[in-house]
Amino acid sequence: MKDGVILELLIIQILVITLLIGIIIYIIYARHNIALERKFSKYTVSRLVNTEISIFDKLVLKLNILIKKVSSIINKSEVLRKYGISYEKHIPYDKIDDRKGIDYVTIKLLLGVLTIILYIFTEMFQYSKITFAGVVLSFAIGFFITDIFVQIEYKKKRKEISEDLLKAIIIMNNSFKSGMSIMQAIEIVKNELTGALGDEFKKIYLDMSYGLTIEVVFDRFYNRVKLDDAKFITTSLTLLNKTGGNIVKVFKSIEREFFDKKKLNDELKTTTASSNFIYKVLLAVPFVVCLLIVTLNPSYFNPLFKTQLGILIVMVIFLLYIMYAYIIKRIMRVDF
């Protein structure tokens, strides 16, 4: 009886693996055809009417429809709706009408369910017992893995905005010298700049066109990017709007301050480049040493993972490593 069950599981495994390999090969083949079509499209004459949609595009379309349906269901929950609002700052300007913050929550839930399915299949292939803790851990991994990529993109976006903010100040200052209003200056910035900052100024212009005050608009800008320089601009424009004053002189002062800060920041990066390199090397050394030891003696660290005392020691070492990385990073950090 047991041999029959094992044989059935083996057949299921072979079928599932064959199906997955077939899907992967088909996706690779479809993407290759799409790439070739895009490559040679500029050298060929297309039909005047082309209503054909590739299977890959159909899958993407169906996935978007599924996300929208699930989003409409979970949007009824007050908790999930508030949780989704925190992701709205990551939506690009050209996708404001099509994408909502709740869609990110839907993607996270779907990835969590997909991770659970992968966990069940993995345990089934290994003839292991499926546990509740394993299911919860799998869902947590799938649910929060999206945040890693979102935060990486958000960090890159903030860095790009911080580097380009001086350009926006220069353009706005020149606009004010020409006698333009704040609305006109923002319009010029959104048309002249590209990238993350141009995208943000398009959102600012859209908010102002809806009738929001300068204070509210730039406060929303600061809440999206969380940069001190953005807060400085917000405060300056708010005070000018309430108390009046020479906006050209104020922005000339802001431009000079930003220029000096950028110059100091570039000099600081040059000065601390070697220290940052040594810091990164020291962070990587423990992992490299452990990898070399495991390569030479695979069973060397077994006592640390097979006894309660060993697991406790590993946890303490990991905690000390995190504290070391945090403290050194704080020591090397220079705020100005």
GROMACS .gro file of C-alpha atoms in nm:
model
  336
    1MET     CA    1   0.000   0.000   0.000
    2LYS     CA    2   0.282   0.232   0.092
    3ASP     CA    3   0.466   0.157  -0.233
    4GLY     CA    4   0.152   0.244  -0.428
    5VAL     CA    5   0.121   0.584  -0.254
    6ILE     CA    6   0.487   0.660  -0.320
    7LEU     CA    7   0.442   0.568  -0.687
    8GLU     CA    8   0.139   0.798  -0.716
    9LEU     CA    9   0.330   1.086  -0.556
   10LEU     CA   10   0.620   1.022  -0.791
   11ILE     CA   11   0.389   1.038  -1.092
   12ILE     CA   12   0.237   1.364  -0.963
   13GLN     CA   13   0.583   1.510  -0.914
   14ILE     CA   14   0.688   1.420  -1.268
   15LEU     CA   15   0.369   1.571  -1.413
   16VAL     CA   16   0.402   1.894  -1.214
   17ILE     CA   17   0.771   1.933  -1.300
   18THR     CA   18   0.699   1.865  -1.668
   19LEU     CA   19   0.419   2.123  -1.663
   20LEU     CA   20   0.641   2.385  -1.497
   21ILE     CA   21   0.924   2.322  -1.744
   22GLY     CA   22   0.678   2.352  -2.032
   23ILE     CA   23   0.542   2.683  -1.898
   24ILE     CA   24   0.893   2.822  -1.849
   25ILE     CA   25   0.999   2.719  -2.201
   26TYR     CA   26   0.683   2.872  -2.347
   27ILE     CA   27   0.737   3.202  -2.161
   28ILE     CA   28   1.100   3.219  -2.276
   29TYR     CA   29   0.995   3.142  -2.634
   30ALA     CA   30   0.718   3.405  -2.622
   31ARG     CA   31   0.950   3.672  -2.479
   32HIS     CA   32   1.208   3.588  -2.748
   33ASN     CA   33   0.947   3.636  -3.022
   34ILE     CA   34   0.833   3.964  -2.869
   35ALA     CA   35   1.192   4.088  -2.853
   36LEU     CA   36   1.249   3.996  -3.218
   37GLU     CA   37   0.925   4.165  -3.319
   38ARG     CA   38   1.026   4.488  -3.142
   39LYS     CA   39   1.376   4.468  -3.289
   40PHE     CA   40   1.262   4.441  -3.652
   41SER     CA   41   0.941   4.646  -3.625
   42LYS     CA   42   1.117   4.970  -3.723
   43TYR     CA   43   1.242   4.807  -4.045
   44THR     CA   44   0.904   4.668  -4.150
   45VAL     CA   45   0.566   4.809  -4.247
   46SER     CA   46   0.291   4.721  -4.002
   47ARG     CA   47  -0.072   4.673  -4.088
   48LEU     CA   48  -0.294   4.976  -4.057
   49VAL     CA   49  -0.518   4.790  -3.813
   50ASN     CA   50  -0.357   4.550  -3.573
   51THR     CA   51  -0.594   4.414  -3.310
   52GLU     CA   52  -0.396   4.101  -3.229
   53ILE     CA   53  -0.274   4.060  -2.873
   54SER     CA   54   0.002   3.818  -2.783
   55ILE     CA   55  -0.061   3.546  -2.529
   56PHE     CA   56   0.191   3.706  -2.292
   57ASP     CA   57  -0.001   4.036  -2.310
   58LYS     CA   58  -0.326   3.849  -2.254
   59LEU     CA   59  -0.180   3.689  -1.940
   60VAL     CA   60  -0.069   4.030  -1.814
   61LEU     CA   61  -0.413   4.172  -1.891
   62LYS     CA   62  -0.589   3.889  -1.708
   63LEU     CA   63  -0.351   3.933  -1.413
   64ASN     CA   64  -0.434   4.304  -1.397
   65ILE     CA   65  -0.805   4.222  -1.408
   66LEU     CA   66  -0.758   3.975  -1.122
   67ILE     CA   67  -0.568   4.236  -0.919
   68LYS     CA   68  -0.843   4.493  -0.975
   69LYS     CA   69  -1.114   4.246  -0.871
   70VAL     CA   70  -0.932   4.144  -0.555
   71SER     CA   71  -0.855   4.510  -0.479
   72SER     CA   72  -1.223   4.600  -0.504
   73ILE     CA   73  -1.301   4.326  -0.250
   74ILE     CA   74  -1.030   4.401   0.006
   75ASN     CA   75  -1.088   4.777  -0.032
   76LYS     CA   76  -1.398   4.728   0.182
   77SER     CA   77  -1.172   4.663   0.479
   78GLU     CA   78  -1.083   4.983   0.663
   79VAL     CA   79  -0.752   4.841   0.787
   80LEU     CA   80  -0.635   4.726   0.442
   81ARG     CA   81  -0.751   5.052   0.283
   82LYS     CA   82  -0.540   5.258   0.526
   83TYR     CA   83  -0.251   5.019   0.474
   84GLY     CA   84  -0.278   5.068   0.098
   85ILE     CA   85  -0.264   5.448   0.130
   86SER     CA   86   0.098   5.423   0.244
   87TYR     CA   87   0.189   5.281  -0.100
   88GLU     CA   88   0.033   5.561  -0.304
   89LYS     CA   89   0.354   5.765  -0.291
   90HIS     CA   90   0.523   5.491  -0.498
   91ILE     CA   91   0.279   5.527  -0.789
   92PRO     CA   92   0.433   5.705  -1.094
   93TYR     CA   93   0.250   6.004  -1.236
   94ASP     CA   94   0.163   5.835  -1.565
   95LYS     CA   95  -0.006   5.548  -1.377
   96ILE     CA   96  -0.209   5.747  -1.125
   97ASP     CA   97  -0.536   5.672  -1.305
   98ASP     CA   98  -0.468   5.300  -1.349
   99ARG     CA   99  -0.295   5.204  -1.025
  100LYS     CA  100  -0.400   5.252  -0.664
  101GLY     CA  101  -0.228   5.193  -0.334
  102ILE     CA  102  -0.461   4.905  -0.254
  103ASP     CA  103  -0.326   4.724  -0.563
  104TYR     CA  104   0.011   4.687  -0.388
  105VAL     CA  105  -0.166   4.517  -0.096
  106THR     CA  106  -0.340   4.284  -0.342
  107ILE     CA  107  -0.010   4.191  -0.505
  108LYS     CA  108   0.139   4.118  -0.162
  109LEU     CA  109  -0.156   3.894  -0.070
  110LEU     CA  110  -0.137   3.706  -0.401
  111LEU     CA  111   0.237   3.654  -0.360
  112GLY     CA  112   0.175   3.526  -0.008
  113VAL     CA  113  -0.076   3.271  -0.137
  114LEU     CA  114   0.162   3.173  -0.419
  115THR     CA  115   0.443   3.118  -0.169
  116ILE     CA  116   0.217   2.892   0.036
  117ILE     CA  117   0.142   2.684  -0.274
  118LEU     CA  118   0.514   2.656  -0.352
  119TYR     CA  119   0.579   2.551   0.009
  120ILE     CA  120   0.313   2.278  -0.009
  121PHE     CA  121   0.453   2.146  -0.338
  122THR     CA  122   0.807   2.150  -0.196
  123GLU     CA  123   0.706   1.958   0.115
  124MET     CA  124   0.509   1.712  -0.097
  125PHE     CA  125   0.811   1.647  -0.319
  126GLN     CA  126   1.025   1.580  -0.012
  127TYR     CA  127   0.754   1.362   0.150
  128SER     CA  128   0.761   1.595   0.451
  129LYS     CA  129   0.482   1.697   0.682
  130ILE     CA  130   0.310   2.031   0.613
  131THR     CA  131   0.303   2.239   0.933
  132PHE     CA  132   0.101   2.544   1.029
  133ALA     CA  133   0.421   2.731   1.120
  134GLY     CA  134   0.561   2.658   0.774
  135VAL     CA  135   0.246   2.790   0.607
  136VAL     CA  136   0.254   3.110   0.815
  137LEU     CA  137   0.625   3.163   0.748
  138SER     CA  138   0.577   3.104   0.374
  139PHE     CA  139   0.293   3.356   0.361
  140ALA     CA  140   0.499   3.612   0.555
  141ILE     CA  141   0.792   3.573   0.315
  142GLY     CA  142   0.571   3.616   0.009
  143PHE     CA  143   0.379   3.904   0.167
  144PHE     CA  144   0.678   4.114   0.272
  145ILE     CA  145   0.921   4.036  -0.011
  146THR     CA  146   0.749   4.304  -0.223
  147ASP     CA  147   0.846   4.567   0.035
  148ILE     CA  148   1.214   4.493  -0.023
  149PHE     CA  149   1.193   4.584  -0.392
  150VAL     CA  150   0.963   4.880  -0.322
  151GLN     CA  151   1.203   5.023  -0.064
  152ILE     CA  152   1.502   4.974  -0.295
  153GLU     CA  153   1.324   5.168  -0.570
  154TYR     CA  154   1.209   5.430  -0.319
  155LYS     CA  155   1.565   5.479  -0.193
  156LYS     CA  156   1.691   5.523  -0.551
  157LYS     CA  157   1.409   5.768  -0.617
  158ARG     CA  158   1.492   5.979  -0.310
  159LYS     CA  159   1.859   5.986  -0.405
  160GLU     CA  160   1.777   6.101  -0.758
  161ILE     CA  161   1.540   6.370  -0.628
  162SER     CA  162   1.801   6.492  -0.379
  163GLU     CA  163   2.060   6.526  -0.656
  164ASP     CA  164   1.824   6.704  -0.900
  165LEU     CA  165   1.654   6.937  -0.652
  166LEU     CA  166   1.912   7.211  -0.713
  167LYS     CA  167   1.818   7.210  -1.084
  168ALA     CA  168   1.454   7.268  -0.992
  169ILE     CA  169   1.550   7.557  -0.763
  170ILE     CA  170   1.759   7.720  -1.039
  171ILE     CA  171   1.474   7.689  -1.291
  172MET     CA  172   1.219   7.828  -1.043
  173ASN     CA  173   1.450   8.115  -0.948
  174ASN     CA  174   1.501   8.210  -1.315
  175SER     CA  175   1.125   8.193  -1.366
  176PHE     CA  176   1.062   8.426  -1.073
  177LYS     CA  177   1.321   8.669  -1.212
  178SER     CA  178   1.117   8.676  -1.533
  179GLY     CA  179   0.807   8.778  -1.336
  180MET     CA  180   0.629   8.442  -1.345
  181SER     CA  181   0.405   8.309  -1.071
  182ILE     CA  182   0.466   7.998  -0.859
  183MET     CA  183   0.220   7.799  -1.073
  184GLN     CA  184   0.401   7.897  -1.393
  185ALA     CA  185   0.741   7.819  -1.240
  186ILE     CA  186   0.622   7.472  -1.136
  187GLU     CA  187   0.486   7.413  -1.487
  188ILE     CA  188   0.826   7.498  -1.638
  189VAL     CA  189   1.003   7.264  -1.395
  190LYS     CA  190   0.771   6.974  -1.476
  191ASN     CA  191   0.827   7.028  -1.848
  192GLU     CA  192   1.205   7.073  -1.827
  193LEU     CA  193   1.302   6.800  -1.581
  194THR     CA  194   1.269   6.427  -1.634
  195GLY     CA  195   1.305   6.132  -1.400
  196ALA     CA  196   1.179   6.110  -1.044
  197LEU     CA  197   1.182   6.485  -0.969
  198GLY     CA  198   1.000   6.571  -1.291
  199ASP     CA  199   0.743   6.309  -1.199
  200GLU     CA  200   0.696   6.466  -0.855
  201PHE     CA  201   0.656   6.817  -0.997
  202LYS     CA  202   0.387   6.683  -1.231
  203LYS     CA  203   0.202   6.564  -0.921
  204ILE     CA  204   0.257   6.906  -0.759
  205TYR     CA  205   0.118   7.082  -1.067
  206LEU     CA  206  -0.180   6.846  -1.074
  207ASP     CA  207  -0.256   6.914  -0.707
  208MET     CA  208  -0.237   7.290  -0.760
  209SER     CA  209  -0.462   7.268  -1.066
  210TYR     CA  210  -0.722   7.104  -0.838
  211GLY     CA  211  -0.720   7.417  -0.621
  212LEU     CA  212  -0.509   7.298  -0.327
  213THR     CA  213  -0.306   7.560  -0.143
  214ILE     CA  214   0.071   7.587  -0.179
  215GLU     CA  215   0.116   7.481   0.182
  216VAL     CA  216  -0.086   7.161   0.133
  217VAL     CA  217   0.068   7.080  -0.205
  218PHE     CA  218   0.430   7.106  -0.094
  219ASP     CA  219   0.355   6.938   0.237
  220ARG     CA  220   0.225   6.641   0.038
  221PHE     CA  221   0.542   6.658  -0.171
  222TYR     CA  222   0.753   6.637   0.147
  223ASN     CA  223   0.548   6.344   0.280
  224ARG     CA  224   0.611   6.156  -0.044
  225VAL     CA  225   0.988   6.205  -0.059
  226LYS     CA  226   1.080   6.260   0.310
  227LEU     CA  227   1.377   6.488   0.235
  228ASP     CA  228   1.489   6.776   0.456
  229ASP     CA  229   1.559   6.988   0.147
  230ALA     CA  230   1.199   6.943   0.036
  231LYS     CA  231   1.083   7.051   0.382
  232PHE     CA  232   1.302   7.363   0.353
  233ILE     CA  233   1.141   7.458   0.021
  234THR     CA  234   0.794   7.386   0.161
  235THR     CA  235   0.851   7.610   0.462
  236SER     CA  236   0.995   7.892   0.250
  237LEU     CA  237   0.706   7.893   0.002
  238THR     CA  238   0.449   7.871   0.281
  239LEU     CA  239   0.596   8.172   0.464
  240LEU     CA  240   0.620   8.370   0.140
  241ASN     CA  241   0.260   8.290   0.057
  242LYS     CA  242   0.136   8.397   0.402
  243THR     CA  243   0.358   8.697   0.484
  244GLY     CA  244   0.473   8.811   0.141
  245GLY     CA  245   0.825   8.920   0.054
  246ASN     CA  246   1.073   8.923  -0.231
  247ILE     CA  247   1.050   8.573  -0.371
  248VAL     CA  248   1.349   8.629  -0.602
  249LYS     CA  249   1.581   8.710  -0.310
  250VAL     CA  250   1.449   8.420  -0.105
  251PHE     CA  251   1.503   8.167  -0.386
  252LYS     CA  252   1.842   8.317  -0.465
  253SER     CA  253   1.937   8.247  -0.103
  254ILE     CA  254   1.793   7.894  -0.127
  255GLU     CA  255   1.984   7.834  -0.452
  256ARG     CA  256   2.312   7.945  -0.294
  257GLU     CA  257   2.250   7.731   0.014
  258PHE     CA  258   2.170   7.422  -0.196
  259PHE     CA  259   2.475   7.478  -0.413
  260ASP     CA  260   2.706   7.505  -0.109
  261LYS     CA  261   2.547   7.197   0.045
  262LYS     CA  262   2.589   6.995  -0.274
  263LYS     CA  263   2.952   7.105  -0.304
  264LEU     CA  264   3.018   7.009   0.060
  265ASN     CA  265   2.843   6.676   0.012
  266ASP     CA  266   3.057   6.593  -0.294
  267GLU     CA  267   3.375   6.677  -0.101
  268LEU     CA  268   3.257   6.466   0.191
  269LYS     CA  269   3.192   6.167  -0.036
  270THR     CA  270   3.540   6.199  -0.181
  271THR     CA  271   3.698   6.221   0.164
  272THR     CA  272   3.509   5.925   0.313
  273ALA     CA  273   3.524   5.697   0.006
  274SER     CA  274   3.809   5.487   0.145
  275SER     CA  275   3.641   5.461   0.487
  276ASN     CA  276   3.315   5.344   0.329
  277PHE     CA  277   3.503   5.082   0.128
  278ILE     CA  278   3.676   4.950   0.443
  279TYR     CA  279   3.339   4.943   0.623
  280LYS     CA  280   3.182   4.732   0.347
  281VAL     CA  281   3.482   4.497   0.342
  282LEU     CA  282   3.461   4.446   0.719
  283LEU     CA  283   3.091   4.367   0.687
  284ALA     CA  284   3.163   4.101   0.424
  285VAL     CA  285   3.463   3.940   0.601
  286PRO     CA  286   3.261   3.723   0.849
  287PHE     CA  287   3.050   3.574   0.568
  288VAL     CA  288   3.356   3.507   0.352
  289VAL     CA  289   3.535   3.334   0.641
  290CYS     CA  290   3.229   3.120   0.720
  291LEU     CA  291   3.198   3.025   0.354
  292LEU     CA  292   3.564   2.917   0.340
  293ILE     CA  293   3.529   2.711   0.659
  294VAL     CA  294   3.214   2.538   0.531
  295THR     CA  295   3.390   2.466   0.201
  296LEU     CA  296   3.684   2.303   0.381
  297ASN     CA  297   3.477   2.131   0.652
  298PRO     CA  298   3.099   2.116   0.585
  299SER     CA  299   3.021   1.977   0.932
  300TYR     CA  300   3.224   2.238   1.123
  301PHE     CA  301   2.921   2.450   1.227
  302ASN     CA  302   2.684   2.158   1.296
  303PRO     CA  303   2.704   2.194   1.678
  304LEU     CA  304   2.581   2.551   1.649
  305PHE     CA  305   2.261   2.446   1.471
  306LYS     CA  306   2.185   2.112   1.637
  307THR     CA  307   2.189   2.218   2.002
  308GLN     CA  308   1.988   2.478   2.192
  309LEU     CA  309   2.305   2.641   2.326
  310GLY     CA  310   2.448   2.660   1.974
  311ILE     CA  311   2.131   2.825   1.839
  312LEU     CA  312   2.145   3.074   2.128
  313ILE     CA  313   2.509   3.154   2.044
  314VAL     CA  314   2.419   3.206   1.676
  315MET     CA  315   2.139   3.447   1.774
  316VAL     CA  316   2.374   3.644   2.001
  317ILE     CA  317   2.640   3.662   1.727
  318PHE     CA  318   2.382   3.779   1.475
  319LEU     CA  319   2.255   4.045   1.716
  320LEU     CA  320   2.609   4.167   1.787
  321TYR     CA  321   2.679   4.183   1.412
  322ILE     CA  322   2.371   4.399   1.353
  323MET     CA  323   2.467   4.629   1.644
  324TYR     CA  324   2.821   4.657   1.506
  325ALA     CA  325   2.698   4.749   1.157
  326TYR     CA  326   2.451   5.005   1.295
  327ILE     CA  327   2.700   5.171   1.533
  328ILE     CA  328   2.976   5.199   1.272
  329LYS     CA  329   2.728   5.339   1.020
  330ARG     CA  330   2.612   5.600   1.271
  331ILE     CA  331   2.971   5.696   1.353
  332MET     CA  332   3.055   5.746   0.985
  333ARG     CA  333   2.735   5.939   0.914
  334VAL     CA  334   2.774   6.317   0.888
  335ASP     CA  335   2.463   6.537   0.903
  336PHE     CA  336   2.477   6.897   0.787
   0.00000   0.00000   0.00000
